[in-house]
Amino acid sequence: MKLLGITSCPNGIAHTYMAAESLRKGAEELGVKIKVETQGSIGVENEFTADEIREADGIIIAADKAVEKSRFVGKKVLVTGVQDGIHKAQELIRRFETGDVPEYKGDMKSINEVKQERKDKQNPFYRHLMNGVSYMIPFVAVGGLLIALSLAIGGHPTDSGLQIPKDSVWKQIMDVGSAGFTFMVPILAGFIAMSIADRPGLAPGMIGGYIAANGSFYGSEAGAGFLGGILAGFVAGYIAKWIKSWSVPRVIQPIMPILVIPLLASIVVASLFIFVVGAPIASLMDWLTAFLNGMQGASSIILALILGAMISFDMGGPVNKVAFLFGASMIGQGNVHIMGAIAAAICVPPLGMGLATLLNKKKYEKAEQEAGKAALAMGLVGITEGAIPFAAKDPLRVIPSIMAGSMVASTIAMLGHVGNNVPHGGPIVAVLGAISHPLMYFIGIVAGVFVTALLVNTVKKNVA
Amino acid sequence: MKLTELMSKDLVDIDLKASTKNEVIDHMIEKLDQSDALKSKRKFKKAIEKREKEGSTGIGFKVAIPHGKSKAVTAPRVAFGLSRAGVDWNSVDGDNAQLVFMIAVPEESAGNEHLKILQMLSIKLMDEAFRNQLLNVQTVNEAYELLEQIG
């Protein structure tokens, strides 16, 4: 056991040090480690460090003078007179061994309590979303930055997008980044579910998120993206919470949280995607593809608007995929302008959100500001996913803003006859020389980025 | 620096005759005054009494440490008295005080070396063996030798 002691007395001449000595002796006899801070007339001696306070099992305050206790919020604190320190040192120490000491709550609320209160006031839907997003952000950042770096340095423009030679070290770095991205949606879904149902929600949430992100489970070319992940997280979480409320025989109770709840909730969420959501997603993709093919004869401006909106709507989800694959297939048919418009739209969400965090820090939490910087890097190499943390946390404000920005960018690119013969987006394709009319390409991107940033900062509220 | 630098043999009385707390305090203040440590006996006594009111300085283990921090003190000084019979000091443990250290500290003084010395004295008084030696001294010199160890 490790204890801390504070001794203090009115004049700070004698008792302070007697009590300190007595505590040290008492602790030594009981085989307990103690460090005693003396607050006497010499001043504070032997002052605790933050680490020592953190590691301590408890604090004895033997003082006849007010001692500042705010350092000890959340620790076991025994407050008594300096005489007890002198005479009852061993007794005081033993009270920590018997667990007979209350935790100091503090006159002021601790940071955690304030956070908890703030959470309780929030709409539960946002609270669960935020929990998922906060755990997802590092995965997006790690994955996105590694992919961005490897594409920027090791990527070569080809007909099938930016490719990295297989024998290049950048290929391995890219794969590490992809591993990070693979966890993105499962982590999002898992921690949404955990926020709802506590630990039993984590497994069904993550499994559900993985299924949502992988279309192969339900015969779809693309997964349901982060929006599907959010759905999976909420479904898994509420199912798990509901099963938790069942009254079950005592013998089964211990295995409920580790086996029964995760198993049943996983089956439900998996069935939901495989039998209910999966088929509509696949048919939605077919329908959208047919729709876009039918649009070819129509005004290219309208097509650009639609494609820009689709690219940003779910960033890597089915709608985005349809638009992207449509653009890629058009390159094969000799029409490089569609991909030009898409390439400009692709980088707007991450660049726009990154710029938004720089323009107004008050509207973004610390973690979001960091995610904003990562998003900027991802945007430069055309990784739309950089904006997902923002969209997942506040979909109703962020998604329309990024869609508007992408629509502006794709339209300007289309009007400027920007061509792109590499199915990839962002400034990097221009740098690599795959873009015709790069000036208009950049004007489109910059305009779209500013539209997104200004719009989202207008509709977003300040964080509390 | 040693404790005895704040003392002199004149400030050691190994046979206190006074039988009450108040008499012991008066007697020891008189000694401190004779050593030119005090500007005003009355004001220093006020400081001592004020401290006693905040809580008895009879810390138990037969020890009392009446002390005062006052402008009436010109130099830090410690007086020691041993009462064979013991004096009621309202000690926490109920025992009579036999070892009485009177500590005079100036309100403001350069440095805190004297406070360090008093800190050492306080710590030493927690040592039972030391207290027993002090209780059994027969001469002023014997007591003084023991007190010289501190510091």
Coordinates of C-alpha atoms in Angstrom, one line a residue:
Chain A
M1 CA 0.0 0.0 0.0
K2 CA 1.2 3.5 -0.8
L3 CA -0.1 6.4 1.2
L4 CA 0.4 10.1 1.3
G5 CA 0.2 12.3 4.4
I6 CA -0.1 16.0 4.9
T7 CA 0.6 17.6 8.3
S8 CA 0.0 21.1 9.3
C9 CA -0.6 23.1 12.5
P10 CA -1.4 26.8 13.3
N11 CA 2.2 28.0 13.8
G12 CA 3.8 25.4 11.8
I13 CA 6.7 25.1 14.1
A14 CA 6.5 21.8 15.9
H15 CA 3.4 19.7 15.6
T16 CA 3.5 19.6 11.9
Y17 CA 6.9 17.8 12.1
M18 CA 6.0 15.6 15.0
A19 CA 2.9 14.3 13.2
A20 CA 4.9 13.8 10.1
E21 CA 7.6 11.8 12.0
S22 CA 4.9 9.8 13.8
L23 CA 3.2 8.9 10.5
R24 CA 6.5 7.9 9.0
K25 CA 7.3 5.7 11.9
G26 CA 3.9 4.2 12.1
A27 CA 3.9 3.4 8.4
E28 CA 7.4 1.8 8.7
E29 CA 6.2 -0.4 11.5
L30 CA 3.2 -1.5 9.5
G31 CA 5.2 -2.0 6.3
V32 CA 3.4 0.7 4.4
K33 CA 5.0 3.2 2.1
I34 CA 4.2 6.8 3.0
K35 CA 5.4 10.2 1.9
V36 CA 4.5 13.1 4.2
E37 CA 4.2 16.6 2.9
T38 CA 4.7 19.2 5.7
Q39 CA 3.0 22.5 5.5
G40 CA 4.7 24.4 8.2
S41 CA 6.2 27.8 8.7
I42 CA 9.2 26.9 6.5
G43 CA 6.7 26.5 3.7
V44 CA 5.6 23.3 2.0
E45 CA 8.2 20.7 2.1
N46 CA 8.2 17.3 0.4
E47 CA 5.4 18.3 -1.9
F48 CA 3.7 15.5 -3.8
T49 CA 3.9 15.2 -7.5
A50 CA 0.9 14.5 -9.7
D51 CA 2.2 11.0 -10.3
E52 CA 2.5 10.3 -6.6
I53 CA -1.1 11.4 -6.0
R54 CA -2.3 9.3 -8.9
E55 CA -0.5 6.2 -7.6
A56 CA -1.4 6.7 -3.9
D57 CA -4.0 4.4 -2.3
G58 CA -5.1 7.2 0.0
I59 CA -4.2 10.4 1.7
I60 CA -4.1 11.2 5.4
I61 CA -4.5 14.8 6.2
A62 CA -3.6 15.5 9.9
A63 CA -3.9 19.2 10.2
D64 CA -5.4 21.8 12.5
K65 CA -5.3 24.2 9.6
A66 CA -7.2 24.3 6.3
V67 CA -5.4 22.2 3.7
E68 CA -6.2 22.6 0.1
K69 CA -7.8 19.3 -1.0
S70 CA -8.7 19.9 -4.6
R71 CA -5.7 17.9 -5.7
F72 CA -7.2 14.8 -4.2
V73 CA -10.6 14.6 -5.9
G74 CA -11.5 11.0 -6.5
K75 CA -8.9 9.7 -3.9
K76 CA -9.6 8.2 -0.5
V77 CA -8.9 11.1 1.9
L78 CA -8.9 10.8 5.7
V79 CA -9.1 14.2 7.4
T80 CA -8.2 14.5 11.0
G81 CA -6.4 16.7 13.5
V82 CA -2.7 17.0 13.8
Q83 CA -2.8 15.4 17.3
D84 CA -4.2 12.2 15.7
G85 CA -1.3 12.3 13.4
I86 CA 1.1 12.3 16.4
H87 CA -0.7 9.8 18.5
K88 CA -2.8 7.6 16.3
A89 CA -0.6 7.2 13.3
Q90 CA -0.9 3.4 13.0
E91 CA -4.7 3.6 13.6
L92 CA -5.1 6.1 10.8
I93 CA -3.0 3.9 8.4
R94 CA -5.0 0.8 9.3
R95 CA -8.2 2.5 8.4
F96 CA -7.1 2.4 4.8
E97 CA -6.4 -1.3 5.1
T98 CA -9.9 -2.0 6.2
G99 CA -11.3 0.2 3.5
D100 CA -13.0 2.4 6.0
V101 CA -12.2 5.7 4.2
P102 CA -14.5 7.7 2.0
E103 CA -13.5 9.0 -1.4
Y104 CA -13.1 12.7 -1.5
K105 CA -15.7 14.1 -3.9
G106 CA -14.5 17.6 -3.9
D107 CA -16.3 20.9 -3.4
M108 CA -15.9 21.5 -7.0
K109 CA -17.1 19.0 -9.5
S110 CA -14.4 17.0 -11.0
I111 CA -13.8 17.1 -14.7
N112 CA -15.3 13.7 -15.2
E113 CA -18.5 14.7 -13.3
V114 CA -18.9 17.8 -15.4
K115 CA -18.4 15.8 -18.6
Q116 CA -20.9 13.2 -17.3
E117 CA -23.5 16.0 -16.6
R118 CA -22.9 17.5 -20.0
K119 CA -23.4 14.0 -21.5
D120 CA -26.7 13.5 -19.7
K121 CA -28.1 16.7 -21.0
Q122 CA -27.3 15.7 -24.6
N123 CA -29.6 14.0 -26.9
P124 CA -28.9 10.3 -26.4
F125 CA -28.7 9.7 -30.2
Y126 CA -25.8 12.2 -30.4
R127 CA -24.2 10.9 -27.3
H128 CA -23.9 7.4 -28.7
L129 CA -22.8 8.7 -32.1
M130 CA -20.1 10.8 -30.5
N131 CA -18.8 7.9 -28.5
G132 CA -18.5 5.8 -31.7
V133 CA -16.9 8.7 -33.6
S134 CA -14.4 9.5 -30.9
Y135 CA -13.0 5.9 -31.0
M136 CA -13.1 5.9 -34.8
I137 CA -11.1 9.1 -35.3
P138 CA -7.6 7.6 -34.6
F139 CA -8.3 4.7 -37.0
V140 CA -9.3 7.1 -39.8
A141 CA -6.3 9.3 -39.0
V142 CA -3.8 6.4 -39.0
G143 CA -5.3 4.7 -42.0
G144 CA -5.8 7.8 -44.0
L145 CA -2.4 9.4 -43.4
L146 CA -0.5 6.2 -44.2
I147 CA -2.5 5.7 -47.4
A148 CA -2.1 9.4 -48.3
L149 CA 1.6 9.2 -47.7
S150 CA 2.1 6.0 -49.7
L151 CA 0.0 7.3 -52.6
A152 CA 1.6 10.7 -52.7
I153 CA 5.1 9.2 -52.8
G154 CA 4.8 5.8 -54.3
G155 CA 1.7 6.1 -56.4
H156 CA 1.7 6.0 -60.2
P157 CA -1.4 7.1 -62.3
T158 CA -2.8 4.2 -64.3
D159 CA -6.0 3.4 -66.0
S160 CA -7.3 1.7 -62.9
G161 CA -6.4 4.5 -60.5
L162 CA -3.3 5.4 -58.6
Q163 CA -1.3 2.2 -58.3
I164 CA 1.7 1.5 -56.2
P165 CA 4.1 -1.1 -57.6
K166 CA 3.8 -4.4 -55.7
D167 CA 7.5 -4.6 -54.9
S168 CA 7.6 -1.1 -53.5
V169 CA 7.8 -0.5 -49.7
W170 CA 5.0 2.0 -50.2
K171 CA 2.7 -0.9 -51.0
Q172 CA 3.3 -2.3 -47.5
I173 CA 2.7 1.1 -45.9
M174 CA -0.5 1.4 -47.9
D175 CA -1.6 -2.0 -46.7
V176 CA -1.0 -1.0 -43.1
G177 CA -3.1 2.1 -43.8
S178 CA -5.8 0.0 -45.4
A179 CA -5.9 -2.2 -42.2
G180 CA -6.6 1.0 -40.3
F181 CA -9.5 1.8 -42.6
T182 CA -10.8 -1.7 -42.4
F183 CA -11.5 -1.1 -38.7
M184 CA -13.1 2.3 -39.2
V185 CA -16.7 1.2 -39.6
P186 CA -16.6 -1.7 -37.2
I187 CA -15.1 0.5 -34.5
L188 CA -17.7 3.2 -35.1
A189 CA -20.5 0.7 -34.9
G190 CA -19.0 -1.2 -32.0
F191 CA -18.6 1.9 -29.8
I192 CA -22.0 3.2 -30.7
A193 CA -23.4 -0.1 -29.4
M194 CA -21.2 0.0 -26.4
S195 CA -22.4 3.4 -25.5
I196 CA -26.0 2.1 -25.6
A197 CA -25.7 -1.3 -24.0
D198 CA -22.3 -1.2 -22.2
R199 CA -19.8 -4.0 -22.8
P200 CA -22.3 -6.6 -24.1
G201 CA -23.0 -4.3 -27.0
L202 CA -19.4 -4.1 -28.2
A203 CA -19.1 -7.4 -30.0
P204 CA -22.5 -7.3 -31.8
G205 CA -21.8 -3.7 -32.8
M206 CA -18.3 -4.4 -34.2
I207 CA -19.5 -7.6 -36.0
G208 CA -22.5 -5.7 -37.3
G209 CA -20.3 -2.8 -38.5
Y210 CA -18.0 -5.2 -40.3
I211 CA -20.9 -6.8 -42.1
A212 CA -22.3 -3.4 -42.9
A213 CA -19.0 -2.3 -44.4
N214 CA -18.6 -5.5 -46.5
G215 CA -21.1 -5.9 -49.3
S216 CA -20.0 -9.4 -50.0
F217 CA -22.2 -10.5 -47.1
Y218 CA -25.3 -9.5 -49.0
G219 CA -24.3 -9.8 -52.6
S220 CA -23.6 -6.1 -53.1
E221 CA -20.7 -4.7 -54.9
A222 CA -20.2 -2.1 -52.2
G223 CA -20.8 -2.1 -48.4
A224 CA -23.2 0.2 -46.7
G225 CA -20.4 2.5 -45.7
F226 CA -20.3 4.5 -42.5
L227 CA -24.1 5.2 -42.6
G228 CA -24.6 1.4 -42.6
G229 CA -22.2 1.2 -39.7
I230 CA -24.2 3.8 -37.8
L231 CA -27.3 1.8 -38.4
A232 CA -25.6 -1.5 -37.3
G233 CA -24.3 0.2 -34.2
F234 CA -27.7 1.5 -33.1
V235 CA -29.5 -1.8 -33.9
A236 CA -26.9 -3.9 -32.1
G237 CA -26.8 -1.6 -29.2
Y238 CA -30.6 -1.4 -28.6
I239 CA -31.0 -5.1 -29.2
A240 CA -28.3 -5.9 -26.7
K241 CA -29.8 -3.4 -24.2
W242 CA -33.2 -5.0 -24.7
I243 CA -31.9 -8.5 -24.1
K244 CA -30.1 -7.2 -21.0
S245 CA -33.5 -6.3 -19.6
W246 CA -34.8 -9.9 -19.8
S247 CA -35.1 -11.6 -16.4
V248 CA -33.3 -14.9 -16.7
P249 CA -32.7 -17.8 -14.3
R250 CA -29.9 -17.2 -11.9
V251 CA -27.7 -19.9 -13.4
I252 CA -27.6 -18.2 -16.8
Q253 CA -27.0 -14.7 -15.4
P254 CA -23.2 -15.0 -15.4
I255 CA -23.0 -15.9 -19.1
M256 CA -25.5 -13.3 -20.2
P257 CA -23.1 -10.4 -20.8
I258 CA -20.3 -12.5 -22.3
L259 CA -22.2 -15.0 -24.3
V260 CA -25.9 -14.8 -24.6
I261 CA -26.4 -11.1 -25.3
P262 CA -23.5 -10.7 -27.8
L263 CA -24.5 -13.9 -29.6
L264 CA -28.2 -13.1 -30.0
A265 CA -27.6 -9.4 -30.8
S266 CA -25.0 -10.4 -33.4
I267 CA -27.3 -12.8 -35.1
V268 CA -30.1 -10.2 -35.2
V269 CA -27.9 -7.4 -36.6
A270 CA -26.3 -9.8 -39.1
S271 CA -29.7 -11.0 -40.3
L272 CA -30.9 -7.5 -40.6
F273 CA -28.1 -6.7 -43.1
I274 CA -28.1 -10.0 -44.9
F275 CA -31.9 -10.3 -45.4
V276 CA -33.3 -6.8 -45.0
V277 CA -30.9 -4.0 -45.7
G278 CA -28.5 -5.9 -48.1
A279 CA -30.8 -6.5 -51.0
P280 CA -32.1 -2.9 -51.1
I281 CA -28.6 -1.6 -51.1
A282 CA -27.7 -3.8 -54.0
S283 CA -30.8 -2.9 -55.9
L284 CA -30.2 0.8 -55.0
M285 CA -26.8 0.6 -56.6
D286 CA -28.2 -1.1 -59.7
W287 CA -30.9 1.5 -60.0
L288 CA -28.4 4.4 -59.5
T289 CA -26.1 2.9 -62.1
A290 CA -28.9 2.6 -64.6
F291 CA -30.0 6.1 -63.7
L292 CA -26.6 7.6 -64.4
N293 CA -26.3 5.7 -67.6
G294 CA -29.6 7.2 -68.7
M295 CA -28.3 10.6 -67.8
Q296 CA -25.5 10.6 -70.4
G297 CA -27.5 12.3 -73.0
A298 CA -28.8 15.0 -70.6
S299 CA -27.1 18.2 -69.6
S300 CA -23.6 17.6 -68.4
I301 CA -24.1 20.3 -65.8
I302 CA -26.9 18.4 -64.2
L303 CA -24.9 15.2 -64.3
A304 CA -22.0 17.0 -62.6
L305 CA -24.3 18.2 -59.8
I306 CA -25.7 14.8 -59.3
L307 CA -22.3 13.1 -59.2
G308 CA -20.9 15.7 -56.8
A309 CA -23.8 15.1 -54.4
M310 CA -23.4 11.4 -54.7
I311 CA -19.7 11.4 -54.0
S312 CA -20.1 13.3 -50.8
F313 CA -23.3 11.8 -49.6
D314 CA -21.9 8.7 -48.0
M315 CA -18.1 8.9 -48.7
G316 CA -17.2 5.4 -49.6
G317 CA -20.6 4.0 -49.2
P318 CA -22.8 2.6 -51.9
V319 CA -23.9 5.9 -53.4
N320 CA -20.4 7.2 -53.6
K321 CA -19.2 3.9 -55.1
V322 CA -21.8 4.0 -57.9
A323 CA -20.8 7.5 -58.9
F324 CA -17.1 6.6 -58.8
L325 CA -17.5 3.4 -60.8
F326 CA -19.7 5.3 -63.3
G327 CA -16.9 7.8 -63.8
A328 CA -14.3 5.1 -64.1
S329 CA -16.2 3.2 -66.6
M330 CA -16.7 6.4 -68.7
I331 CA -12.9 6.7 -68.9
G332 CA -12.9 3.4 -70.7
Q333 CA -15.5 4.7 -73.1
G334 CA -13.3 7.7 -73.9
N335 CA -15.2 10.3 -71.8
V336 CA -12.7 11.7 -69.3
H337 CA -14.7 14.7 -68.2
I338 CA -17.0 12.8 -65.9
M339 CA -14.0 11.6 -63.9
G340 CA -12.6 15.1 -64.0
A341 CA -15.7 16.4 -62.2
I342 CA -15.7 13.5 -59.8
A343 CA -12.1 13.9 -59.0
A344 CA -12.7 17.5 -58.0
A345 CA -15.7 16.5 -55.8
I346 CA -13.8 13.7 -54.1
C347 CA -11.4 15.9 -52.2
V348 CA -13.9 18.6 -51.1
P349 CA -15.3 16.9 -48.0
P350 CA -12.0 16.3 -46.2
L351 CA -10.4 19.6 -47.4
G352 CA -13.6 21.5 -46.6
M353 CA -13.9 20.1 -43.1
G354 CA -10.2 20.5 -42.5
L355 CA -10.4 24.2 -43.5
A356 CA -13.6 24.6 -41.4
T357 CA -11.8 23.4 -38.2
L358 CA -9.0 25.9 -38.9
L359 CA -11.4 28.8 -39.5
N360 CA -13.4 28.4 -36.4
K361 CA -11.9 26.3 -33.5
K362 CA -14.9 27.0 -31.2
K363 CA -17.1 24.7 -33.2
Y364 CA -14.9 21.7 -32.9
E365 CA -13.6 19.7 -30.0
K366 CA -9.9 19.1 -29.6
A367 CA -10.0 15.6 -31.2
E368 CA -12.0 17.1 -34.1
Q369 CA -9.4 19.8 -34.6
E370 CA -6.7 17.1 -34.9
A371 CA -9.0 15.0 -37.2
G372 CA -9.3 18.2 -39.3
K373 CA -5.5 18.3 -39.8
A374 CA -5.5 14.7 -40.8
A375 CA -8.4 15.3 -43.1
L376 CA -6.5 18.0 -44.9
A377 CA -3.7 15.6 -45.7
M378 CA -6.2 13.0 -46.8
G379 CA -8.0 15.5 -49.0
L380 CA -4.8 16.4 -50.9
V381 CA -4.5 12.8 -52.1
G382 CA -8.2 12.3 -52.7
I383 CA -9.2 10.2 -49.7
T384 CA -12.8 11.3 -49.1
E385 CA -13.0 9.2 -45.9
G386 CA -11.1 11.9 -44.0
A387 CA -14.4 13.7 -43.5
I388 CA -16.2 10.7 -42.1
P389 CA -15.6 11.5 -38.5
F390 CA -17.3 14.8 -38.9
A391 CA -20.2 13.5 -40.9
A392 CA -20.8 10.5 -38.6
K393 CA -20.9 12.8 -35.6
D394 CA -23.2 15.5 -36.9
P395 CA -24.7 14.0 -40.1
L396 CA -27.5 16.5 -40.6
R397 CA -25.3 19.5 -40.7
V398 CA -22.1 18.1 -42.2
I399 CA -23.5 15.9 -45.0
P400 CA -25.5 18.7 -46.7
S401 CA -22.5 21.1 -46.4
I402 CA -20.0 18.7 -48.0
M403 CA -22.5 17.8 -50.7
A404 CA -23.0 21.4 -51.6
G405 CA -19.2 22.0 -51.8
S406 CA -18.7 18.9 -53.9
M407 CA -21.5 19.9 -56.3
V408 CA -19.8 23.3 -56.7
A409 CA -16.5 21.7 -57.4
S410 CA -17.8 19.1 -59.8
T411 CA -19.8 21.7 -61.7
I412 CA -16.9 24.1 -62.1
A413 CA -14.7 21.2 -63.2
M414 CA -17.3 20.1 -65.8
L415 CA -17.8 23.7 -67.1
G416 CA -14.0 24.0 -67.3
H417 CA -13.7 20.9 -69.5
V418 CA -11.5 19.3 -66.9
G419 CA -10.5 15.8 -68.0
N420 CA -9.1 13.0 -65.9
N421 CA -8.0 9.7 -67.2
V422 CA -7.1 8.2 -63.8
P423 CA -9.9 7.0 -61.6
H424 CA -8.7 8.8 -58.5
G425 CA -9.4 12.3 -57.1
G426 CA -7.8 15.2 -55.3
P427 CA -5.0 17.6 -56.1
I428 CA -2.6 14.7 -56.3
V429 CA -3.9 13.5 -59.7
A430 CA -3.2 17.0 -61.1
V431 CA 0.3 17.0 -59.7
L432 CA 0.9 13.6 -61.3
G433 CA -0.2 15.1 -64.7
A434 CA -3.4 13.2 -65.2
I435 CA -5.6 16.2 -65.4
S436 CA -6.3 18.4 -68.4
H437 CA -7.1 22.0 -67.7
P438 CA -5.6 21.8 -64.2
L439 CA -6.3 25.5 -63.5
M440 CA -10.1 25.0 -63.7
Y441 CA -9.7 21.8 -61.7
F442 CA -8.1 23.7 -58.9
I443 CA -10.5 26.6 -59.1
G444 CA -13.3 24.1 -58.7
I445 CA -11.7 22.4 -55.7
V446 CA -10.9 25.7 -54.0
A447 CA -14.5 27.0 -54.6
G448 CA -16.0 23.8 -53.3
V449 CA -13.8 23.7 -50.3
F450 CA -14.7 27.2 -49.2
V451 CA -18.4 26.6 -49.8
T452 CA -18.3 23.5 -47.6
A453 CA -16.2 25.2 -44.8
L454 CA -18.3 28.4 -44.7
L455 CA -21.6 26.5 -44.9
V456 CA -20.8 24.0 -42.2
N457 CA -19.4 26.6 -39.8
T458 CA -22.6 28.6 -40.3
V459 CA -24.9 25.8 -39.4
K460 CA -22.8 24.2 -36.7
K461 CA -23.2 25.4 -33.1
N462 CA -20.2 26.1 -30.8
V463 CA -19.2 23.2 -28.7
A464 CA -20.1 23.7 -25.1
Chain B
M1 CA 23.5 24.7 13.0
K2 CA 22.6 23.0 16.3
L3 CA 19.7 23.3 18.6
T4 CA 22.1 24.4 21.4
E5 CA 22.9 27.5 19.3
L6 CA 19.4 28.6 20.1
M7 CA 20.0 27.8 23.8
S8 CA 22.3 28.4 26.6
K9 CA 22.8 26.5 29.8
D10 CA 21.0 29.3 31.6
L11 CA 17.9 28.3 29.7
V12 CA 18.0 24.8 31.0
D13 CA 16.2 24.0 34.2
I14 CA 16.3 20.3 35.2
D15 CA 14.2 20.8 38.3
L16 CA 11.1 22.9 37.7
K17 CA 9.4 23.8 40.9
A18 CA 6.3 25.3 39.5
S19 CA 3.3 23.1 39.8
T20 CA 0.8 24.6 37.3
K21 CA 1.0 25.2 33.6
N22 CA 0.7 29.0 34.1
E23 CA 3.5 29.1 36.6
V24 CA 5.8 27.0 34.4
I25 CA 5.1 29.4 31.5
D26 CA 5.8 32.5 33.6
H27 CA 9.0 30.9 35.0
M28 CA 10.3 30.0 31.5
I29 CA 9.4 33.4 30.0
E30 CA 11.4 35.0 32.8
K31 CA 14.4 32.9 31.8
L32 CA 14.0 33.8 28.1
D33 CA 13.8 37.5 29.1
Q34 CA 17.0 37.2 31.1
S35 CA 18.7 35.9 28.0
D36 CA 17.7 39.1 26.2
A37 CA 15.4 37.3 23.7
L38 CA 12.3 39.3 24.5
K39 CA 11.3 42.9 24.1
S40 CA 8.2 42.4 26.1
K41 CA 7.4 39.6 28.4
R42 CA 3.7 40.5 28.4
K43 CA 3.4 40.4 24.6
F44 CA 5.2 37.2 24.3
K45 CA 3.0 35.6 26.9
K46 CA 0.0 36.7 24.9
A47 CA 1.4 34.9 21.9
I48 CA 2.0 31.7 24.0
E49 CA -1.5 31.8 25.4
K50 CA -3.0 32.4 22.0
R51 CA -1.4 29.3 20.8
E52 CA -2.5 27.3 23.8
K53 CA -6.1 28.4 23.2
E54 CA -5.9 27.0 19.6
G55 CA -5.1 23.6 21.1
S56 CA -2.9 22.5 24.0
T57 CA 0.8 22.2 23.1
G58 CA 0.9 19.2 25.5
I59 CA 1.5 16.7 22.7
G60 CA 1.5 13.8 25.1
F61 CA 4.4 11.4 25.8
K62 CA 5.1 13.7 28.8
V63 CA 6.1 16.5 26.4
A64 CA 4.8 20.0 26.1
I65 CA 6.1 22.6 23.7
P66 CA 4.6 26.0 24.4
H67 CA 5.6 28.2 21.6
G68 CA 5.0 31.7 20.4
K69 CA 5.7 33.6 17.3
S70 CA 5.7 37.3 18.1
K71 CA 7.2 40.7 17.3
A72 CA 8.2 40.8 21.0
V73 CA 10.9 38.2 20.2
T74 CA 14.2 39.6 19.2
A75 CA 16.0 36.3 18.4
P76 CA 14.9 32.7 18.1
R77 CA 15.4 31.0 21.4
V78 CA 14.5 27.7 23.1
A79 CA 14.2 27.0 26.8
F80 CA 14.1 23.6 28.4
G81 CA 12.6 22.6 31.7
L82 CA 12.2 19.3 33.4
S83 CA 9.5 18.8 36.0
R84 CA 10.1 15.8 38.2
A85 CA 6.5 15.9 39.4
G86 CA 4.9 16.7 36.1
V87 CA 2.5 19.5 35.3
D88 CA -1.1 19.2 34.0
W89 CA -0.9 20.6 30.5
N90 CA -4.3 19.3 29.1
S91 CA -2.3 16.9 27.1
V92 CA -4.2 14.7 24.6
D93 CA -3.2 11.5 26.3
G94 CA -4.0 12.8 29.8
D95 CA -0.4 12.4 31.1
N96 CA 1.3 15.3 32.9
A97 CA 3.9 17.1 31.0
Q98 CA 7.5 16.7 32.3
L99 CA 9.6 17.8 29.4
V100 CA 8.7 21.3 28.6
F101 CA 10.3 23.1 25.6
M102 CA 9.4 26.8 25.3
I103 CA 10.1 28.1 21.8
A104 CA 10.3 31.8 21.0
V105 CA 10.3 32.7 17.4
P106 CA 10.4 36.3 16.0
E107 CA 7.6 37.4 13.7
E108 CA 10.0 38.1 11.0
S109 CA 13.5 36.9 10.7
A110 CA 16.1 36.4 8.1
G111 CA 16.3 32.9 6.8
N112 CA 14.6 29.8 8.2
E113 CA 17.5 28.0 9.7
H114 CA 16.0 28.3 13.2
L115 CA 12.8 26.7 11.9
K116 CA 14.8 23.8 10.5
I117 CA 16.3 23.3 14.0
L118 CA 12.9 23.3 15.6
Q119 CA 11.8 20.8 13.0
M120 CA 14.7 18.6 14.0
L121 CA 13.7 19.0 17.7
S122 CA 10.1 18.0 16.9
I123 CA 11.2 14.9 15.1
K124 CA 13.7 14.0 17.8
L125 CA 10.9 14.3 20.4
M126 CA 9.0 11.5 18.7
D127 CA 11.9 9.2 19.6
E128 CA 11.0 7.4 22.8
A129 CA 14.5 6.5 23.7
F130 CA 15.6 10.1 23.5
R131 CA 12.7 11.2 25.7
N132 CA 13.6 8.6 28.3
Q133 CA 17.2 9.8 28.4
L134 CA 16.0 13.3 28.8
L135 CA 13.6 12.4 31.6
N136 CA 16.5 10.8 33.6
V137 CA 19.1 13.5 33.4
Q138 CA 20.7 14.4 36.7
T139 CA 22.6 17.6 35.8
V140 CA 22.2 20.5 33.5
N141 CA 25.3 19.4 31.7
E142 CA 23.9 16.0 31.0
A143 CA 20.7 17.6 29.6
Y144 CA 22.7 20.0 27.5
E145 CA 24.8 17.2 26.0
L146 CA 21.7 15.4 24.9
L147 CA 20.3 18.6 23.4
E148 CA 23.5 19.2 21.6
Q149 CA 22.8 16.0 19.5
I150 CA 20.0 17.9 17.8
G151 CA 20.9 19.7 14.6

